[in-house]
Amino acid sequence: PARSSLALPNVYISPWEANSLYSQKGLFETIINKKSKSILLNGCNIENPKLSQEQLDEVKQRMERHNFRSLLSESTLNSLVYGGALVFPMFKRDNPLTTSLPLSTLLKLGVLGKDCIDYFVILDRWNVFIIPPYNPTQKDFLRPEVYTIPFLGSDVHHTRCARVVTAKQAGYWGQVMNQGWGISDLCGYLQSGMNYKVAVQSLPLMIQQMSILARTVNVDGVLATEGRNALDGLVEEETIRMREASPDNPVTLDVLGDIKSIDRNFSQVPELIRLLRQDLASDATLPEPLLFSKG
């Protein structure tokens, strides 16, 4: 695991791999949850200079009725895990043809009006298909005109959609490679998280070997009488015996030489773990007390 902590762009992380990292009920899930659920704790504010305060209050009431904070929280979670999410409403008078029309046209057709929202749809990036234009000067290069939803069987116009991208990859090739989406948040702290987990998992093995028996032998006589080749053979033989030693396969040491006990010192382990925790929290952009707290 210490050598398998390379974080690649999101296009190389499959949906099942990202979901496997998130769903292990460990630090990665905690980081994603604490980032996405902040909307539920802090709330969200709606601002529109074209609406009066009375109209804004009515919109906020509708927002609470549709539980919009939870919708934003869930879409943010999908974006952090998979690199992007899409949220859009389904209207009561919708059909496969109206979903691809802009809101201005829906208003003329009578689909869009007061109390017209039936429910909201939340999809991660892998359930939304985008055909990205390869010309960065095109109008729809960064914002597609329509999103293709395979399970819906039709397109959805961008005017009714909110595309949630928490970590957009900059640059032309970054946009084209990710098809207009971002990269997974897991890439940012995967390596530091694995470093922390490897260090913690190594502690039980170190505790099992609190004291190590070491045999010291004066090899001057062997070197002087038998030569370097005989000494190398002796060292190799003893090395093999020590490698085979384990709690299940103890090796009986003879009385040749002096036997000493080397006691391990764990005084610096808490400091090391604290530094690894700080490194993980820094990469995850979360304060360490917040990351490792129960709340």
PDB file of C-alpha atoms in Angstrom:
ATOM      1  CA  PRO A   1       0.000   0.000   0.000  1.00  0.00           C
ATOM      2  CA  ALA A   2       2.858   2.427   0.653  1.00  0.00           C
ATOM      3  CA  ARG A   3       3.793   2.207  -3.027  1.00  0.00           C
ATOM      4  CA  SER A   4       0.213   2.136  -4.353  1.00  0.00           C
ATOM      5  CA  SER A   5      -0.885   5.644  -3.493  1.00  0.00           C
ATOM      6  CA  LEU A   6      -0.695   7.339  -6.905  1.00  0.00           C
ATOM      7  CA  ALA A   7      -3.683   9.598  -7.604  1.00  0.00           C
ATOM      8  CA  LEU A   8      -4.595   9.762 -11.290  1.00  0.00           C
ATOM      9  CA  PRO A   9      -7.052  12.086 -13.065  1.00  0.00           C
ATOM     10  CA  ASN A  10     -10.711  11.264 -12.642  1.00  0.00           C
ATOM     11  CA  VAL A  11     -11.054   9.895 -16.157  1.00  0.00           C
ATOM     12  CA  TYR A  12      -8.792   7.024 -15.079  1.00  0.00           C
ATOM     13  CA  ILE A  13     -10.775   6.383 -11.872  1.00  0.00           C
ATOM     14  CA  SER A  14     -13.737   4.195 -12.665  1.00  0.00           C
ATOM     15  CA  PRO A  15     -17.081   4.699 -10.898  1.00  0.00           C
ATOM     16  CA  TRP A  16     -16.676   1.455  -8.933  1.00  0.00           C
ATOM     17  CA  GLU A  17     -13.161   2.397  -7.802  1.00  0.00           C
ATOM     18  CA  ALA A  18     -14.258   5.822  -6.562  1.00  0.00           C
ATOM     19  CA  ASN A  19     -17.304   4.314  -4.895  1.00  0.00           C
ATOM     20  CA  SER A  20     -15.119   1.644  -3.269  1.00  0.00           C
ATOM     21  CA  LEU A  21     -12.869   4.295  -1.730  1.00  0.00           C
ATOM     22  CA  TYR A  22     -15.836   6.286  -0.470  1.00  0.00           C
ATOM     23  CA  SER A  23     -17.888   3.369   0.824  1.00  0.00           C
ATOM     24  CA  GLN A  24     -15.257   1.801   3.111  1.00  0.00           C
ATOM     25  CA  LYS A  25     -16.719   3.651   6.118  1.00  0.00           C
ATOM     26  CA  GLY A  26     -13.385   5.195   6.945  1.00  0.00           C
ATOM     27  CA  LEU A  27     -11.545   8.479   6.566  1.00  0.00           C
ATOM     28  CA  PHE A  28     -12.410   8.977   2.903  1.00  0.00           C
ATOM     29  CA  GLU A  29     -16.127   8.714   3.590  1.00  0.00           C
ATOM     30  CA  THR A  30     -15.764  11.033   6.592  1.00  0.00           C
ATOM     31  CA  ILE A  31     -14.026  13.693   4.493  1.00  0.00           C
ATOM     32  CA  ILE A  32     -16.662  13.544   1.747  1.00  0.00           C
ATOM     33  CA  ASN A  33     -19.540  13.650   4.237  1.00  0.00           C
ATOM     34  CA  LYS A  34     -18.140  16.572   6.210  1.00  0.00           C
ATOM     35  CA  LYS A  35     -17.619  18.576   3.013  1.00  0.00           C
ATOM     36  CA  SER A  36     -20.980  17.815   1.436  1.00  0.00           C
ATOM     37  CA  LYS A  37     -23.120  17.988   4.571  1.00  0.00           C
ATOM     38  CA  SER A  38     -21.891  21.513   5.388  1.00  0.00           C
ATOM     39  CA  ILE A  39     -24.792  22.796   3.285  1.00  0.00           C
ATOM     40  CA  LEU A  40     -27.229  21.227   5.743  1.00  0.00           C
ATOM     41  CA  LEU A  41     -25.461  22.923   8.679  1.00  0.00           C
ATOM     42  CA  ASN A  42     -24.819  26.334   7.124  1.00  0.00           C
ATOM     43  CA  GLY A  43     -27.849  26.526   4.858  1.00  0.00           C
ATOM     44  CA  CYS A  44     -28.018  28.334   1.527  1.00  0.00           C
ATOM     45  CA  ASN A  45     -29.093  31.827   0.578  1.00  0.00           C
ATOM     46  CA  ILE A  46     -30.982  32.872  -2.565  1.00  0.00           C
ATOM     47  CA  GLU A  47     -30.203  36.263  -4.085  1.00  0.00           C
ATOM     48  CA  ASN A  48     -31.849  37.850  -7.107  1.00  0.00           C
ATOM     49  CA  PRO A  49     -31.880  41.620  -7.670  1.00  0.00           C
ATOM     50  CA  LYS A  50     -34.905  41.317  -9.977  1.00  0.00           C
ATOM     51  CA  LEU A  51     -37.126  39.901  -7.226  1.00  0.00           C
ATOM     52  CA  SER A  52     -38.647  41.763  -4.309  1.00  0.00           C
ATOM     53  CA  GLN A  53     -38.120  40.635  -0.735  1.00  0.00           C
ATOM     54  CA  GLU A  54     -41.638  39.216  -0.624  1.00  0.00           C
ATOM     55  CA  GLN A  55     -40.961  37.156  -3.740  1.00  0.00           C
ATOM     56  CA  LEU A  56     -37.650  35.975  -2.329  1.00  0.00           C
ATOM     57  CA  ASP A  57     -39.389  34.849   0.852  1.00  0.00           C
ATOM     58  CA  GLU A  58     -41.872  32.843  -1.211  1.00  0.00           C
ATOM     59  CA  VAL A  59     -39.045  31.224  -3.162  1.00  0.00           C
ATOM     60  CA  LYS A  60     -37.316  30.280   0.103  1.00  0.00           C
ATOM     61  CA  GLN A  61     -40.525  28.709   1.369  1.00  0.00           C
ATOM     62  CA  ARG A  62     -40.764  26.638  -1.804  1.00  0.00           C
ATOM     63  CA  MET A  63     -37.104  25.713  -1.348  1.00  0.00           C
ATOM     64  CA  GLU A  64     -37.835  24.320   2.107  1.00  0.00           C
ATOM     65  CA  ARG A  65     -40.881  22.491   0.801  1.00  0.00           C
ATOM     66  CA  HIS A  66     -38.784  20.687  -1.812  1.00  0.00           C
ATOM     67  CA  ASN A  67     -35.982  20.084   0.722  1.00  0.00           C
ATOM     68  CA  PHE A  68     -33.566  21.843  -1.597  1.00  0.00           C
ATOM     69  CA  ARG A  69     -30.695  21.900   0.915  1.00  0.00           C
ATOM     70  CA  SER A  70     -30.624  18.112   0.962  1.00  0.00           C
ATOM     71  CA  LEU A  71     -30.685  18.097  -2.845  1.00  0.00           C
ATOM     72  CA  LEU A  72     -27.657  20.381  -2.989  1.00  0.00           C
ATOM     73  CA  SER A  73     -25.906  18.310  -0.332  1.00  0.00           C
ATOM     74  CA  GLU A  74     -26.449  15.065  -2.238  1.00  0.00           C
ATOM     75  CA  SER A  75     -25.353  16.579  -5.552  1.00  0.00           C
ATOM     76  CA  THR A  76     -22.226  17.994  -3.878  1.00  0.00           C
ATOM     77  CA  LEU A  77     -21.472  14.522  -2.498  1.00  0.00           C
ATOM     78  CA  ASN A  78     -21.741  13.018  -5.986  1.00  0.00           C
ATOM     79  CA  SER A  79     -19.484  15.738  -7.355  1.00  0.00           C
ATOM     80  CA  LEU A  80     -16.833  15.172  -4.680  1.00  0.00           C
ATOM     81  CA  VAL A  81     -16.779  11.408  -5.304  1.00  0.00           C
ATOM     82  CA  TYR A  82     -17.173  11.276  -9.086  1.00  0.00           C
ATOM     83  CA  GLY A  83     -16.066  14.743 -10.221  1.00  0.00           C
ATOM     84  CA  GLY A  84     -19.443  16.186 -11.149  1.00  0.00           C
ATOM     85  CA  ALA A  85     -23.205  16.048 -10.702  1.00  0.00           C
ATOM     86  CA  LEU A  86     -26.315  17.416 -12.377  1.00  0.00           C
ATOM     87  CA  VAL A  87     -29.522  18.656 -10.733  1.00  0.00           C
ATOM     88  CA  PHE A  88     -32.675  19.566 -12.645  1.00  0.00           C
ATOM     89  CA  PRO A  89     -36.437  19.694 -11.936  1.00  0.00           C
ATOM     90  CA  MET A  90     -39.091  17.639 -13.631  1.00  0.00           C
ATOM     91  CA  PHE A  91     -42.251  19.652 -14.231  1.00  0.00           C
ATOM     92  CA  LYS A  92     -45.770  18.315 -13.847  1.00  0.00           C
ATOM     93  CA  ARG A  93     -46.558  18.863 -17.538  1.00  0.00           C
ATOM     94  CA  ASP A  94     -43.242  17.541 -18.830  1.00  0.00           C
ATOM     95  CA  ASN A  95     -42.810  15.001 -21.629  1.00  0.00           C
ATOM     96  CA  PRO A  96     -39.751  13.692 -23.512  1.00  0.00           C
ATOM     97  CA  LEU A  97     -40.048  16.585 -25.982  1.00  0.00           C
ATOM     98  CA  THR A  98     -40.263  19.461 -23.492  1.00  0.00           C
ATOM     99  CA  THR A  99     -37.156  18.448 -21.539  1.00  0.00           C
ATOM    100  CA  SER A 100     -34.910  19.603 -24.397  1.00  0.00           C
ATOM    101  CA  LEU A 101     -36.574  23.032 -24.665  1.00  0.00           C
ATOM    102  CA  PRO A 102     -35.289  26.197 -22.938  1.00  0.00           C
ATOM    103  CA  LEU A 103     -37.212  27.734 -20.052  1.00  0.00           C
ATOM    104  CA  SER A 104     -38.357  30.649 -22.188  1.00  0.00           C
ATOM    105  CA  THR A 105     -40.129  28.253 -24.547  1.00  0.00           C
ATOM    106  CA  LEU A 106     -41.599  26.267 -21.663  1.00  0.00           C
ATOM    107  CA  LEU A 107     -43.048  29.484 -20.284  1.00  0.00           C
ATOM    108  CA  LYS A 108     -44.819  30.177 -23.587  1.00  0.00           C
ATOM    109  CA  LEU A 109     -46.151  26.616 -23.754  1.00  0.00           C
ATOM    110  CA  GLY A 110     -47.552  26.810 -20.235  1.00  0.00           C
ATOM    111  CA  VAL A 111     -45.290  24.078 -18.846  1.00  0.00           C
ATOM    112  CA  LEU A 112     -43.479  26.548 -16.622  1.00  0.00           C
ATOM    113  CA  GLY A 113     -45.638  28.394 -14.087  1.00  0.00           C
ATOM    114  CA  LYS A 114     -46.539  28.667 -10.448  1.00  0.00           C
ATOM    115  CA  ASP A 115     -46.306  25.382  -8.502  1.00  0.00           C
ATOM    116  CA  CYS A 116     -45.099  23.576 -11.649  1.00  0.00           C
ATOM    117  CA  ILE A 117     -42.242  21.543 -10.127  1.00  0.00           C
ATOM    118  CA  ASP A 118     -43.059  17.879  -9.624  1.00  0.00           C
ATOM    119  CA  TYR A 119     -39.706  16.646  -8.246  1.00  0.00           C
ATOM    120  CA  PHE A 120     -35.938  17.047  -8.662  1.00  0.00           C
ATOM    121  CA  VAL A 121     -33.531  14.642 -10.332  1.00  0.00           C
ATOM    122  CA  ILE A 122     -29.940  14.238  -9.084  1.00  0.00           C
ATOM    123  CA  LEU A 123     -27.445  12.411 -11.297  1.00  0.00           C
ATOM    124  CA  ASP A 124     -23.711  11.877 -10.983  1.00  0.00           C
ATOM    125  CA  ARG A 125     -21.494  12.534 -14.005  1.00  0.00           C
ATOM    126  CA  TRP A 126     -21.494   8.893 -15.104  1.00  0.00           C
ATOM    127  CA  ASN A 127     -25.263   9.030 -15.728  1.00  0.00           C
ATOM    128  CA  VAL A 128     -25.020  12.178 -17.859  1.00  0.00           C
ATOM    129  CA  PHE A 129     -23.595  12.113 -21.354  1.00  0.00           C
ATOM    130  CA  ILE A 130     -21.935  15.196 -22.851  1.00  0.00           C
ATOM    131  CA  ILE A 131     -20.513  15.534 -26.353  1.00  0.00           C
ATOM    132  CA  PRO A 132     -17.842  18.185 -25.749  1.00  0.00           C
ATOM    133  CA  PRO A 133     -16.865  20.462 -28.632  1.00  0.00           C
ATOM    134  CA  TYR A 134     -13.149  20.379 -29.335  1.00  0.00           C
ATOM    135  CA  ASN A 135     -13.013  24.059 -30.310  1.00  0.00           C
ATOM    136  CA  PRO A 136     -12.474  26.123 -27.126  1.00  0.00           C
ATOM    137  CA  THR A 137     -13.832  29.238 -28.832  1.00  0.00           C
ATOM    138  CA  GLN A 138     -17.294  27.735 -29.319  1.00  0.00           C
ATOM    139  CA  LYS A 139     -20.136  29.103 -27.248  1.00  0.00           C
ATOM    140  CA  ASP A 140     -20.988  25.733 -25.712  1.00  0.00           C
ATOM    141  CA  PHE A 141     -17.413  24.583 -24.982  1.00  0.00           C
ATOM    142  CA  LEU A 142     -17.630  25.008 -21.194  1.00  0.00           C
ATOM    143  CA  ARG A 143     -21.419  24.971 -20.888  1.00  0.00           C
ATOM    144  CA  PRO A 144     -23.246  22.441 -23.091  1.00  0.00           C
ATOM    145  CA  GLU A 145     -26.536  23.463 -24.652  1.00  0.00           C
ATOM    146  CA  VAL A 146     -28.118  20.133 -23.727  1.00  0.00           C
ATOM    147  CA  TYR A 147     -27.254  17.175 -21.502  1.00  0.00           C
ATOM    148  CA  THR A 148     -28.094  13.687 -22.743  1.00  0.00           C
ATOM    149  CA  ILE A 149     -29.654  11.450 -20.086  1.00  0.00           C
ATOM    150  CA  PRO A 150     -29.579   7.835 -21.349  1.00  0.00           C
ATOM    151  CA  PHE A 151     -32.096   6.497 -18.804  1.00  0.00           C
ATOM    152  CA  LEU A 152     -34.452   9.399 -19.543  1.00  0.00           C
ATOM    153  CA  GLY A 153     -34.244   8.716 -23.247  1.00  0.00           C
ATOM    154  CA  SER A 154     -33.988  12.404 -24.148  1.00  0.00           C
ATOM    155  CA  ASP A 155     -31.930  15.568 -23.749  1.00  0.00           C
ATOM    156  CA  VAL A 156     -32.309  18.139 -20.978  1.00  0.00           C
ATOM    157  CA  HIS A 157     -31.728  21.791 -21.789  1.00  0.00           C
ATOM    158  CA  HIS A 158     -29.028  23.546 -19.766  1.00  0.00           C
ATOM    159  CA  THR A 159     -31.342  26.375 -18.655  1.00  0.00           C
ATOM    160  CA  ARG A 160     -33.133  24.069 -16.234  1.00  0.00           C
ATOM    161  CA  CYS A 161     -29.957  22.356 -14.996  1.00  0.00           C
ATOM    162  CA  ALA A 162     -27.435  23.091 -12.269  1.00  0.00           C
ATOM    163  CA  ARG A 163     -24.114  21.395 -12.967  1.00  0.00           C
ATOM    164  CA  VAL A 164     -22.161  20.938  -9.748  1.00  0.00           C
ATOM    165  CA  VAL A 165     -18.387  20.717 -10.296  1.00  0.00           C
ATOM    166  CA  THR A 166     -16.367  20.991  -7.085  1.00  0.00           C
ATOM    167  CA  ALA A 167     -12.881  20.689  -8.619  1.00  0.00           C
ATOM    168  CA  LYS A 168     -12.765  21.655 -12.273  1.00  0.00           C
ATOM    169  CA  GLN A 169      -9.593  20.709 -14.113  1.00  0.00           C
ATOM    170  CA  ALA A 170      -8.100  23.790 -15.761  1.00  0.00           C
ATOM    171  CA  GLY A 171      -6.859  24.055 -19.308  1.00  0.00           C
ATOM    172  CA  TYR A 172      -8.085  22.919 -22.700  1.00  0.00           C
ATOM    173  CA  TRP A 173      -6.885  19.326 -22.390  1.00  0.00           C
ATOM    174  CA  GLY A 174      -8.226  19.130 -18.848  1.00  0.00           C
ATOM    175  CA  GLN A 175     -11.699  20.081 -20.072  1.00  0.00           C
ATOM    176  CA  VAL A 176     -11.649  17.758 -23.071  1.00  0.00           C
ATOM    177  CA  MET A 177     -10.251  14.783 -21.135  1.00  0.00           C
ATOM    178  CA  ASN A 178     -12.927  15.081 -18.437  1.00  0.00           C
ATOM    179  CA  GLN A 179     -15.673  15.914 -20.976  1.00  0.00           C
ATOM    180  CA  GLY A 180     -16.535  19.162 -19.271  1.00  0.00           C
ATOM    181  CA  TRP A 181     -16.607  17.724 -15.748  1.00  0.00           C
ATOM    182  CA  GLY A 182     -14.104  18.006 -12.909  1.00  0.00           C
ATOM    183  CA  ILE A 183     -11.768  15.603 -11.161  1.00  0.00           C
ATOM    184  CA  SER A 184     -12.601  13.488  -8.143  1.00  0.00           C
ATOM    185  CA  ASP A 185     -11.900  15.072  -4.773  1.00  0.00           C
ATOM    186  CA  LEU A 186     -10.342  11.778  -3.697  1.00  0.00           C
ATOM    187  CA  CYS A 187      -7.288  12.499  -5.869  1.00  0.00           C
ATOM    188  CA  GLY A 188      -6.307  15.410  -3.633  1.00  0.00           C
ATOM    189  CA  TYR A 189      -5.773  13.440  -0.428  1.00  0.00           C
ATOM    190  CA  LEU A 190      -5.516   9.811  -1.548  1.00  0.00           C
ATOM    191  CA  GLN A 191      -1.755   9.626  -1.085  1.00  0.00           C
ATOM    192  CA  SER A 192      -1.660  11.319   2.338  1.00  0.00           C
ATOM    193  CA  GLY A 193      -4.611   9.210   3.464  1.00  0.00           C
ATOM    194  CA  MET A 194      -2.846   6.000   2.434  1.00  0.00           C
ATOM    195  CA  ASN A 195       0.328   7.141   4.213  1.00  0.00           C
ATOM    196  CA  TYR A 196      -1.664   7.617   7.418  1.00  0.00           C
ATOM    197  CA  LYS A 197      -3.409   4.249   7.105  1.00  0.00           C
ATOM    198  CA  VAL A 198      -0.150   2.384   6.406  1.00  0.00           C
ATOM    199  CA  ALA A 199       1.519   3.935   9.460  1.00  0.00           C
ATOM    200  CA  VAL A 200      -1.401   3.033  11.731  1.00  0.00           C
ATOM    201  CA  GLN A 201      -1.584  -0.517  10.371  1.00  0.00           C
ATOM    202  CA  SER A 202       2.137  -0.984  11.039  1.00  0.00           C
ATOM    203  CA  LEU A 203       1.783  -0.301  14.772  1.00  0.00           C
ATOM    204  CA  PRO A 204       0.320  -3.730  15.746  1.00  0.00           C
ATOM    205  CA  LEU A 205       3.274  -5.473  14.065  1.00  0.00           C
ATOM    206  CA  MET A 206       5.712  -3.193  15.861  1.00  0.00           C
ATOM    207  CA  ILE A 207       4.016  -3.919  19.190  1.00  0.00           C
ATOM    208  CA  GLN A 208       4.311  -7.670  18.577  1.00  0.00           C
ATOM    209  CA  GLN A 209       8.051  -7.113  18.194  1.00  0.00           C
ATOM    210  CA  MET A 210       8.564  -4.931  21.248  1.00  0.00           C
ATOM    211  CA  SER A 211      11.848  -6.712  21.975  1.00  0.00           C
ATOM    212  CA  ILE A 212      14.077  -8.219  19.320  1.00  0.00           C
ATOM    213  CA  LEU A 213      16.714 -10.808  20.197  1.00  0.00           C
ATOM    214  CA  ALA A 214      19.991 -10.202  18.437  1.00  0.00           C
ATOM    215  CA  ARG A 215      23.067 -12.457  18.458  1.00  0.00           C
ATOM    216  CA  THR A 216      26.483 -10.890  18.077  1.00  0.00           C
ATOM    217  CA  VAL A 217      29.365 -13.068  16.976  1.00  0.00           C
ATOM    218  CA  ASN A 218      32.983 -12.058  16.680  1.00  0.00           C
ATOM    219  CA  VAL A 219      33.848 -12.902  13.064  1.00  0.00           C
ATOM    220  CA  ASP A 220      37.506 -11.903  13.188  1.00  0.00           C
ATOM    221  CA  GLY A 221      38.637 -15.508  13.607  1.00  0.00           C
ATOM    222  CA  VAL A 222      36.451 -16.783  10.736  1.00  0.00           C
ATOM    223  CA  LEU A 223      37.627 -13.978   8.483  1.00  0.00           C
ATOM    224  CA  ALA A 224      41.286 -14.617   9.311  1.00  0.00           C
ATOM    225  CA  THR A 225      41.240 -18.405   8.982  1.00  0.00           C
ATOM    226  CA  GLU A 226      38.567 -19.193   6.368  1.00  0.00           C
ATOM    227  CA  GLY A 227      38.512 -16.015   4.273  1.00  0.00           C
ATOM    228  CA  ARG A 228      35.808 -13.676   2.985  1.00  0.00           C
ATOM    229  CA  ASN A 229      33.786 -16.342   1.152  1.00  0.00           C
ATOM    230  CA  ALA A 230      33.249 -18.397   4.308  1.00  0.00           C
ATOM    231  CA  LEU A 231      32.178 -15.279   6.185  1.00  0.00           C
ATOM    232  CA  ASP A 232      29.680 -14.339   3.491  1.00  0.00           C
ATOM    233  CA  GLY A 233      28.197 -17.850   3.614  1.00  0.00           C
ATOM    234  CA  LEU A 234      27.800 -17.666   7.383  1.00  0.00           C
ATOM    235  CA  VAL A 235      26.082 -14.271   7.212  1.00  0.00           C
ATOM    236  CA  GLU A 236      23.746 -15.459   4.437  1.00  0.00           C
ATOM    237  CA  GLU A 237      22.762 -18.569   6.378  1.00  0.00           C
ATOM    238  CA  GLU A 238      21.967 -16.593   9.524  1.00  0.00           C
ATOM    239  CA  THR A 239      20.011 -14.016   7.517  1.00  0.00           C
ATOM    240  CA  ILE A 240      17.792 -16.747   6.062  1.00  0.00           C
ATOM    241  CA  ARG A 241      17.152 -18.194   9.534  1.00  0.00           C
ATOM    242  CA  MET A 242      16.125 -14.796  10.907  1.00  0.00           C
ATOM    243  CA  ARG A 243      13.778 -14.137   7.982  1.00  0.00           C
ATOM    244  CA  GLU A 244      11.999 -17.414   8.684  1.00  0.00           C
ATOM    245  CA  ALA A 245      11.475 -16.483  12.331  1.00  0.00           C
ATOM    246  CA  SER A 246       7.937 -15.495  13.319  1.00  0.00           C
ATOM    247  CA  PRO A 247       5.569 -15.934  16.311  1.00  0.00           C
ATOM    248  CA  ASP A 248       4.285 -19.092  14.577  1.00  0.00           C
ATOM    249  CA  ASN A 249       7.758 -20.334  13.658  1.00  0.00           C
ATOM    250  CA  PRO A 250      10.217 -19.472  16.423  1.00  0.00           C
ATOM    251  CA  VAL A 251      13.892 -20.088  15.856  1.00  0.00           C
ATOM    252  CA  THR A 252      15.946 -21.526  18.721  1.00  0.00           C
ATOM    253  CA  LEU A 253      19.159 -19.591  19.111  1.00  0.00           C
ATOM    254  CA  ASP A 254      22.282 -21.488  20.173  1.00  0.00           C
ATOM    255  CA  VAL A 255      24.816 -20.164  22.618  1.00  0.00           C
ATOM    256  CA  LEU A 256      27.339 -19.107  20.001  1.00  0.00           C
ATOM    257  CA  GLY A 257      28.126 -15.442  20.631  1.00  0.00           C
ATOM    258  CA  ASP A 258      26.333 -12.951  22.843  1.00  0.00           C
ATOM    259  CA  ILE A 259      22.524 -12.700  22.856  1.00  0.00           C
ATOM    260  CA  LYS A 260      21.151  -9.198  23.448  1.00  0.00           C
ATOM    261  CA  SER A 261      17.635  -7.773  23.626  1.00  0.00           C
ATOM    262  CA  ILE A 262      16.963  -4.670  21.527  1.00  0.00           C
ATOM    263  CA  ASP A 263      13.970  -2.822  22.973  1.00  0.00           C
ATOM    264  CA  ARG A 264      11.991  -0.621  20.572  1.00  0.00           C
ATOM    265  CA  ASN A 265      11.224   2.950  21.558  1.00  0.00           C
ATOM    266  CA  PHE A 266       7.780   4.287  20.654  1.00  0.00           C
ATOM    267  CA  SER A 267       8.318   7.778  22.042  1.00  0.00           C
ATOM    268  CA  GLN A 268       8.265   9.405  18.578  1.00  0.00           C
ATOM    269  CA  VAL A 269       5.274   7.463  17.235  1.00  0.00           C
ATOM    270  CA  PRO A 270       2.583   9.889  18.564  1.00  0.00           C
ATOM    271  CA  GLU A 271       4.426  12.803  16.965  1.00  0.00           C
ATOM    272  CA  LEU A 272       4.669  10.927  13.659  1.00  0.00           C
ATOM    273  CA  ILE A 273       0.968  10.056  13.692  1.00  0.00           C
ATOM    274  CA  ARG A 274       0.098  13.673  14.503  1.00  0.00           C
ATOM    275  CA  LEU A 275       2.139  14.912  11.530  1.00  0.00           C
ATOM    276  CA  LEU A 276       0.456  12.388   9.222  1.00  0.00           C
ATOM    277  CA  ARG A 277      -2.964  13.482  10.486  1.00  0.00           C
ATOM    278  CA  GLN A 278      -2.107  17.122   9.878  1.00  0.00           C
ATOM    279  CA  ASP A 279      -0.879  16.277   6.379  1.00  0.00           C
ATOM    280  CA  LEU A 280      -4.115  14.442   5.582  1.00  0.00           C
ATOM    281  CA  ALA A 281      -6.272  17.243   6.972  1.00  0.00           C
ATOM    282  CA  SER A 282      -4.283  19.823   5.003  1.00  0.00           C
ATOM    283  CA  ASP A 283      -4.704  17.933   1.724  1.00  0.00           C
ATOM    284  CA  ALA A 284      -8.405  17.437   2.460  1.00  0.00           C
ATOM    285  CA  THR A 285      -8.747  21.196   3.231  1.00  0.00           C
ATOM    286  CA  LEU A 286     -10.396  20.428   6.561  1.00  0.00           C
ATOM    287  CA  PRO A 287      -9.193  21.445  10.041  1.00  0.00           C
ATOM    288  CA  GLU A 288      -7.680  18.459  11.829  1.00  0.00           C
ATOM    289  CA  PRO A 289     -10.006  18.700  14.890  1.00  0.00           C
ATOM    290  CA  LEU A 290     -13.019  18.782  12.564  1.00  0.00           C
ATOM    291  CA  LEU A 291     -11.798  15.829  10.501  1.00  0.00           C
ATOM    292  CA  PHE A 292     -11.114  13.539  13.453  1.00  0.00           C
ATOM    293  CA  SER A 293     -14.085  14.605  15.573  1.00  0.00           C
ATOM    294  CA  LYS A 294     -17.205  12.469  15.901  1.00  0.00           C
ATOM    295  CA  GLY A 295     -19.571  15.218  14.777  1.00  0.00           C
TER     296      GLY A 295
END
